[in-house]
Amino acid sequence: MLILGIETSCDETAAAVVRHDGEVLSDVVHSQIAVHEPFGGVVPELASRNHLTNLRPVLTQALSDADLGLNQIDAIAVTCRPGLSGALLVGIEVAKGLAWSLQVPVVGVDHLFGHLMAAFLRFPNSPPSSPPSLPFVALLASGGHTAIYRVDGLSTRQVLELGATRDDAAGEAFDKVAKLLGLGYPGGPIIDRLAASGDGSVIALSRPMPQRNTLDFSFSGLKTNVRRWVEQHGRPSDDQRLRDLCAAFQSRVVEVLTKKTIHAALREGVSTIVVGGGVAANHGLRGALGTATAAAGLRLLVPEMRACTDNAAMIGFAGALGLLAEPGDQTAVTMSPHTLLSTVTRKGRGRRGEPTRPRTAPKHNRARTRPED
Ligand code: KG4
Ligand code: ZN
């Protein structure tokens, strides 16, 4: 089966053609960073408008890279939740229109589930590796979400949240710290680059929620810690000092993500760890997880760099899983700002195992240009 994936949940317009087994035939991502950069964050209205103009050329490119015509596509998968409502709607309506005209099924995909499935993708030059074996523990760390899951099967119903951030997502913390250091947007890749030549032990920052008795995270205190440091010492004008500060911040985030993910795998008795989301592209995190999993005798599966950040290949593959499980119906895809994945551990939302109301999609929270951020 050949699936055309479409992703427009936030600030990337993406289309890809994948086979149902995860082989990627094409993968096109048009980033809107230049549009949102002056505002220091994603502006929802601008995101929707840009998806409208970008989606057609991106789709055309994805088909042409795969050397396929539209009539060779067997199904369409589109991100339908969570995300910016207007942005999601652009992708969903285009997907439904295409599916109707081609008379093929269309399936809605949960963006977070897509990130968890990115480790299954095989790109043309990927080194051969066997897919993750079930059950596994997954760390999802992106700009809007940070959580650890136990994954027992390849459907959203078989994903159980074991812990999650109680405030900022890890990527959001990177973005906010970069903003307060005047480094630009998005902050993750910039801090990652600077941290590579910094010394994380020179500047002492607090450990964010290190307790071993919870798999929850909290990153806003660390962000405030950096802000206080800057208030006290001023923005580092010296290049090396800036690199050291970035390294200190990044090492604190990496340390807690790594320790809790390993702890979760050992506690759950699983032998495989999967990571996903934009922060999984972080060199420090990839290195630390590699070392820690090897020491603990666990298998680590990290998606290729391009599959960590938002893309449509992961959506196409996750859509194929959904379609194979239950054949699609093009009238059934509806937009929602809420994830389908469990959110049972979130602070203030009931204890684990108790029914909870859906949580407001953090992607909305991320799309802010508040001056105090
Ligand atoms: O998964 P993603 O593309 O979008 C969401 O679903 O949120 O993640 C974007 C986030 C941003 O916060 C960005 O700063 C962060 O991922 N990010 C990184 C790196 N590359 C992207 N954070 C740390 N290190 C990186 N190399
Ligand atoms: Zn994402």
Coordinates of C-alpha atoms and ligand atoms in Angstrom, one line a residue:
M1 CA 0.0 0.0 0.0
L2 CA 1.3 3.5 -0.9
I3 CA 0.2 6.2 1.5
L4 CA 0.3 10.0 1.0
G5 CA 1.0 11.6 4.4
I6 CA 0.0 15.3 5.1
E7 CA 1.1 17.3 8.1
T8 CA 0.1 20.8 8.9
S9 CA -0.5 20.8 12.7
C10 CA 1.9 23.7 13.5
D11 CA 4.6 25.5 11.5
E12 CA 5.8 22.9 9.1
T13 CA 3.9 22.1 5.8
A14 CA 4.8 18.6 5.0
A15 CA 3.9 15.8 2.6
A16 CA 5.5 12.4 2.1
V17 CA 4.9 9.1 0.3
V18 CA 5.5 6.0 2.4
R19 CA 4.8 2.3 2.1
H20 CA 2.7 0.5 4.7
D21 CA 5.9 -1.2 6.0
G22 CA 7.6 2.2 6.8
E23 CA 9.7 2.6 3.7
V24 CA 9.9 6.3 2.9
L25 CA 9.7 7.1 -0.9
S26 CA 9.6 10.8 -0.5
D27 CA 9.6 13.3 2.4
V28 CA 9.2 17.0 1.8
V29 CA 9.0 19.6 4.7
H30 CA 8.5 23.3 4.1
S31 CA 9.4 25.1 7.3
Q32 CA 7.8 28.4 8.2
I33 CA 10.5 29.5 10.6
A34 CA 11.3 32.6 8.6
V35 CA 7.7 33.7 8.9
H36 CA 7.4 33.2 12.7
E37 CA 11.0 34.1 13.7
P38 CA 10.4 37.8 14.0
F39 CA 7.6 37.1 16.6
G40 CA 9.7 34.7 18.6
G41 CA 7.1 31.9 18.3
V42 CA 4.4 30.5 16.1
V43 CA 1.6 32.9 15.1
P44 CA -1.4 30.6 14.5
E45 CA -3.1 32.8 11.8
L46 CA 0.1 33.2 9.8
A47 CA 0.6 29.4 10.1
S48 CA -2.8 28.6 8.5
R49 CA -2.3 31.1 5.7
N50 CA 1.1 29.7 4.9
H51 CA -0.1 26.2 4.8
L52 CA -2.7 27.3 2.3
T53 CA -0.1 28.6 -0.1
N54 CA 2.6 26.0 0.6
L55 CA 0.6 22.7 0.6
R56 CA 0.1 22.4 -3.1
P57 CA 3.7 22.8 -4.1
V58 CA 4.8 20.6 -1.2
L59 CA 2.4 17.8 -2.3
T60 CA 3.5 18.1 -5.9
Q61 CA 7.2 17.8 -4.8
A62 CA 6.4 14.8 -2.7
L63 CA 4.8 12.9 -5.6
S64 CA 7.5 13.9 -8.0
D65 CA 10.3 12.8 -5.6
A66 CA 8.6 9.5 -5.3
D67 CA 8.2 9.3 -9.0
L68 CA 4.5 8.7 -8.7
G69 CA 1.2 10.1 -10.0
L70 CA -1.7 10.9 -7.7
N71 CA -3.6 8.0 -9.2
Q72 CA -1.0 5.6 -7.9
I73 CA -1.8 6.5 -4.2
D74 CA -3.8 4.0 -2.3
A75 CA -4.7 6.0 0.8
I76 CA -4.2 9.4 2.4
A77 CA -3.2 10.0 6.0
V78 CA -3.5 13.4 7.6
T79 CA -2.7 14.9 11.0
C80 CA -6.0 15.7 12.6
R81 CA -5.0 16.3 16.3
P82 CA -3.5 17.9 18.4
G83 CA -2.4 21.2 17.0
L84 CA -3.4 24.7 15.9
S85 CA -7.1 24.4 14.8
G86 CA -6.8 26.5 11.7
A87 CA -3.6 24.9 10.6
L88 CA -5.0 21.4 11.1
L89 CA -8.1 22.3 9.1
V90 CA -6.0 23.2 6.0
G91 CA -4.4 19.8 5.8
I92 CA -7.6 17.9 6.7
E93 CA -9.8 19.6 4.0
V94 CA -7.1 19.1 1.3
A95 CA -6.8 15.4 2.3
K96 CA -10.5 14.9 2.2
G97 CA -10.8 16.6 -1.1
L98 CA -8.0 14.5 -2.6
A99 CA -9.4 11.3 -1.2
W100 CA -12.9 12.1 -2.6
S101 CA -11.6 12.8 -6.0
L102 CA -9.3 9.7 -6.1
Q103 CA -11.9 7.5 -4.4
V104 CA -9.3 6.3 -1.9
P105 CA -9.6 6.1 1.9
V106 CA -8.5 8.9 4.2
V107 CA -7.4 8.4 7.8
G108 CA -6.8 10.9 10.6
V109 CA -3.6 10.6 12.6
D110 CA -2.8 11.8 16.1
H111 CA 0.4 13.8 15.7
L112 CA 1.9 12.5 19.0
F113 CA 1.3 8.9 17.9
G114 CA 3.1 9.8 14.7
H115 CA 6.2 11.0 16.6
L116 CA 6.2 7.7 18.5
M117 CA 6.1 5.8 15.2
A118 CA 9.0 7.7 13.6
A119 CA 11.5 5.2 14.8
F120 CA 9.9 2.6 12.4
L121 CA 10.6 4.7 9.3
R122 CA 13.2 3.5 6.8
F123 CA 14.8 6.1 4.6
P124 CA 16.7 5.2 1.4
N125 CA 20.1 5.5 3.0
S126 CA 19.1 4.3 6.5
P127 CA 21.5 1.7 8.0
P128 CA 19.6 -1.6 8.2
S129 CA 18.0 -2.2 11.7
S130 CA 15.1 -4.3 12.9
P131 CA 12.0 -2.4 14.1
P132 CA 11.3 -1.8 17.8
S133 CA 10.0 -4.9 19.5
L134 CA 6.9 -4.6 21.7
P135 CA 6.3 -3.6 24.4
F136 CA 8.7 -0.6 24.6
V137 CA 9.1 2.6 26.6
A138 CA 9.0 5.8 24.6
L139 CA 10.2 9.3 25.4
L140 CA 8.4 12.0 23.4
A141 CA 10.0 15.4 23.7
S142 CA 8.9 18.1 21.4
G143 CA 8.0 21.8 21.4
G144 CA 4.5 21.1 22.7
H145 CA 4.7 17.9 24.6
T146 CA 7.1 15.9 26.9
A147 CA 6.0 12.6 28.3
I148 CA 7.2 9.0 28.8
Y149 CA 4.9 6.2 27.6
R150 CA 4.6 2.5 27.8
V151 CA 3.7 1.2 24.3
D152 CA 2.1 -2.2 24.2
G153 CA 0.8 -2.1 20.6
L154 CA 0.7 0.0 17.5
S155 CA -2.5 1.9 18.1
T156 CA -3.2 5.0 20.3
R157 CA -5.3 2.8 22.6
Q158 CA -2.3 0.7 23.5
V159 CA -0.2 3.7 24.7
L160 CA -0.1 4.5 28.4
E161 CA 1.4 7.7 29.8
L162 CA 3.8 6.9 32.6
G163 CA 4.8 10.5 33.3
A164 CA 4.7 13.9 31.7
T165 CA 5.8 17.5 32.2
R166 CA 3.8 19.5 34.7
D167 CA 4.6 22.8 33.0
D168 CA 6.8 23.6 30.0
A169 CA 7.6 21.0 27.3
A170 CA 11.4 20.3 26.9
G171 CA 11.5 22.0 23.5
E172 CA 9.5 24.9 24.8
A173 CA 12.1 25.4 27.5
F174 CA 14.9 25.3 24.9
D175 CA 12.9 27.9 22.9
K176 CA 12.3 30.2 25.9
V177 CA 15.8 30.1 27.1
A178 CA 17.1 30.9 23.6
K179 CA 14.7 33.8 23.5
L180 CA 15.8 35.2 26.8
L181 CA 19.5 34.9 25.7
G182 CA 18.5 36.7 22.4
L183 CA 19.5 33.7 20.3
G184 CA 16.5 33.4 17.9
Y185 CA 13.8 30.8 17.2
P186 CA 13.5 27.9 17.3
G187 CA 16.0 27.7 20.2
G188 CA 16.7 23.9 20.4
P189 CA 19.1 23.6 17.4
I190 CA 20.8 26.9 18.3
I191 CA 21.5 25.9 21.9
D192 CA 22.5 22.4 20.8
R193 CA 25.1 23.9 18.5
L194 CA 26.5 26.3 21.1
A195 CA 26.5 23.7 23.9
A196 CA 28.7 21.4 21.8
S197 CA 31.7 23.6 22.5
G198 CA 30.7 24.7 26.0
D199 CA 31.5 23.3 29.4
G200 CA 28.3 22.4 31.3
S201 CA 30.1 22.2 34.7
V202 CA 31.2 25.9 34.8
I203 CA 27.8 27.4 35.6
A204 CA 25.7 25.7 38.3
L205 CA 22.0 25.4 37.5
S206 CA 19.3 23.6 39.4
R207 CA 18.4 20.0 38.6
P208 CA 14.8 20.0 37.3
M209 CA 12.6 17.6 39.3
P210 CA 15.2 14.9 39.8
Q211 CA 13.1 12.8 42.2
R212 CA 13.1 9.1 41.2
N213 CA 9.7 8.4 42.7
T214 CA 7.9 10.2 39.8
L215 CA 8.3 10.0 36.0
D216 CA 6.9 13.5 35.7
F217 CA 9.1 16.5 34.6
S218 CA 9.2 20.2 35.3
F219 CA 11.2 22.6 33.2
S220 CA 9.9 26.0 34.1
G221 CA 12.1 26.2 37.3
L222 CA 15.2 25.6 35.3
K223 CA 14.1 28.3 32.8
T224 CA 13.6 30.7 35.7
N225 CA 17.0 29.7 37.0
V226 CA 18.6 30.8 33.7
R227 CA 16.6 34.0 33.8
R228 CA 17.8 34.8 37.3
W229 CA 21.4 34.0 36.3
V230 CA 21.1 36.5 33.4
E231 CA 19.6 39.1 35.7
Q232 CA 22.5 38.7 38.1
H233 CA 25.4 38.4 35.6
G234 CA 23.9 40.0 32.5
R235 CA 23.6 38.3 29.1
P236 CA 26.9 36.7 28.4
S237 CA 28.7 38.9 26.0
D238 CA 31.7 36.6 26.0
D239 CA 31.3 33.8 23.5
Q240 CA 32.7 31.1 25.8
R241 CA 30.5 32.1 28.7
L242 CA 27.4 31.9 26.4
R243 CA 28.5 28.4 25.3
D244 CA 29.0 27.3 28.9
L245 CA 25.6 28.6 29.9
C246 CA 23.9 26.8 27.0
A247 CA 25.9 23.6 27.9
A248 CA 24.8 23.9 31.5
F249 CA 21.1 24.3 30.6
Q250 CA 21.2 21.5 28.0
S251 CA 23.0 19.1 30.3
R252 CA 20.3 19.6 33.0
V253 CA 17.5 18.8 30.5
V254 CA 19.3 15.9 29.0
E255 CA 20.2 14.4 32.4
V256 CA 16.6 14.3 33.7
L257 CA 15.2 13.1 30.3
T258 CA 17.8 10.3 30.2
K259 CA 17.5 9.2 33.8
K260 CA 13.7 9.0 33.9
T261 CA 13.4 7.2 30.6
I262 CA 15.9 4.5 31.7
H263 CA 14.2 4.3 35.0
A264 CA 10.8 3.8 33.3
A265 CA 12.2 1.0 31.1
L266 CA 13.7 -0.8 34.1
R267 CA 10.5 -0.3 36.1
E268 CA 8.3 -1.6 33.3
G269 CA 10.6 -4.5 32.6
V270 CA 10.9 -3.7 28.9
S271 CA 14.2 -4.0 26.9
T272 CA 13.6 -1.4 24.2
I273 CA 13.5 2.4 24.4
V274 CA 12.2 4.6 21.5
V275 CA 12.5 8.4 21.3
G276 CA 10.7 10.9 19.2
G277 CA 9.9 14.6 18.8
G278 CA 12.1 17.6 17.9
V279 CA 14.2 17.4 21.1
A280 CA 15.2 13.8 20.1
A281 CA 17.4 15.6 17.5
N282 CA 19.5 17.0 20.3
H283 CA 23.1 15.7 20.1
G284 CA 23.6 15.8 23.8
L285 CA 20.4 13.7 24.4
R286 CA 21.2 11.2 21.7
G287 CA 24.7 10.7 23.1
A288 CA 23.6 10.4 26.7
L289 CA 20.8 8.0 25.9
G290 CA 23.1 5.9 23.8
T291 CA 25.6 5.6 26.7
A292 CA 22.9 5.0 29.4
T293 CA 21.0 2.4 27.4
A294 CA 24.2 0.5 26.6
A295 CA 25.2 0.5 30.3
A296 CA 21.8 -0.8 31.3
G297 CA 21.7 -3.5 28.6
L298 CA 18.7 -1.9 26.8
R299 CA 18.1 -1.3 23.1
L300 CA 17.7 2.3 21.9
L301 CA 15.9 3.3 18.8
V302 CA 16.3 6.9 17.7
P303 CA 14.7 8.2 14.5
E304 CA 16.9 9.7 11.9
M305 CA 17.4 13.5 12.5
R306 CA 14.9 14.5 9.8
A307 CA 12.2 12.2 11.3
C308 CA 12.5 13.7 14.9
T309 CA 11.1 17.1 14.0
D310 CA 7.7 17.4 12.3
N311 CA 7.3 15.5 9.1
A312 CA 4.7 13.8 7.1
A313 CA 6.4 10.4 6.7
M314 CA 5.6 9.5 10.3
I315 CA 2.0 10.5 9.7
G316 CA 1.8 8.4 6.5
F317 CA 3.2 5.3 8.4
A318 CA 1.0 5.9 11.5
G319 CA -2.0 6.3 9.1
A320 CA -1.2 3.0 7.4
L321 CA -1.3 1.2 10.8
G322 CA -4.7 2.8 11.5
L323 CA -6.0 1.8 8.1
L324 CA -4.8 -1.7 8.3
A325 CA -6.5 -2.0 11.8
E326 CA -9.8 -0.5 10.6
P327 CA -10.5 0.7 7.0
G328 CA -11.0 4.4 6.7
D329 CA -14.1 6.5 6.0
Q330 CA -13.4 9.9 4.5
T331 CA -16.4 11.5 6.3
A332 CA -15.0 10.5 9.7
V333 CA -11.8 12.6 9.9
T334 CA -12.4 15.5 12.2
M335 CA -10.1 18.1 13.7
S336 CA -9.4 18.2 17.5
P337 CA -7.0 20.2 19.5
H338 CA -6.6 17.2 22.0
T339 CA -4.5 14.1 21.7
L340 CA -6.0 10.7 21.8
L341 CA -3.0 9.4 23.8
S342 CA -3.6 8.9 27.5
T343 CA -2.9 11.9 29.7
V344 CA -3.5 10.1 33.0
T345 CA -0.5 11.3 35.0
R346 CA -1.0 15.0 34.4
K347 CA -0.9 17.2 37.5
G348 CA -4.4 18.3 38.5
R349 CA -6.1 16.0 36.1
G350 CA -6.8 13.1 38.5
R351 CA -4.6 10.3 39.6
R352 CA -3.3 7.7 37.3
G353 CA -6.0 5.3 36.0
E354 CA -8.8 7.7 36.8
P355 CA -10.9 9.0 33.9
T356 CA -9.7 12.5 33.0
R357 CA -11.0 15.3 30.8
P358 CA -9.0 16.0 27.7
R359 CA -6.1 18.3 28.2
T360 CA -5.8 21.5 26.2
A361 CA -3.3 20.9 23.4
P362 CA 0.1 22.3 24.5
K363 CA 0.7 23.1 20.8
H364 CA -1.7 26.0 21.4
N365 CA 0.3 27.1 24.4
R366 CA 3.5 27.0 22.4
A367 CA 2.1 29.5 19.8
R368 CA 2.6 32.5 22.0
T369 CA 4.5 35.7 21.5
R370 CA 4.1 36.9 25.1
P371 CA 6.9 39.3 25.9
E372 CA 7.5 37.7 29.3
D373 CA 8.3 34.4 27.6
Ligands
KG4_1 O1 8.5 17.8 17.1 P1 8.7 19.3 16.7 O2 9.2 19.6 15.3 O3 7.3 20.0 16.8 C1 6.4 19.8 17.8 O4 5.6 18.8 17.7 O5 6.4 20.5 18.8 O6 9.6 19.9 17.8 C2 10.0 21.2 17.8 C3 10.8 21.5 19.0 C4 11.2 23.0 19.2 O7 10.9 23.4 20.5 C5 12.7 22.9 18.9 O8 13.4 24.0 19.6 C6 13.1 21.6 19.4 O9 12.0 20.7 19.0 N1 14.3 21.1 18.8 C7 15.4 20.8 19.5 C8 16.4 20.5 18.6 N2 15.8 20.5 17.3 C9 14.6 20.9 17.5 N3 15.7 20.9 20.8 C10 16.9 20.6 21.2 N4 17.9 20.2 20.4 C11 17.7 20.2 19.1 N5 18.7 19.8 18.2
ZN2 ZN 5.6 17.5 16.4

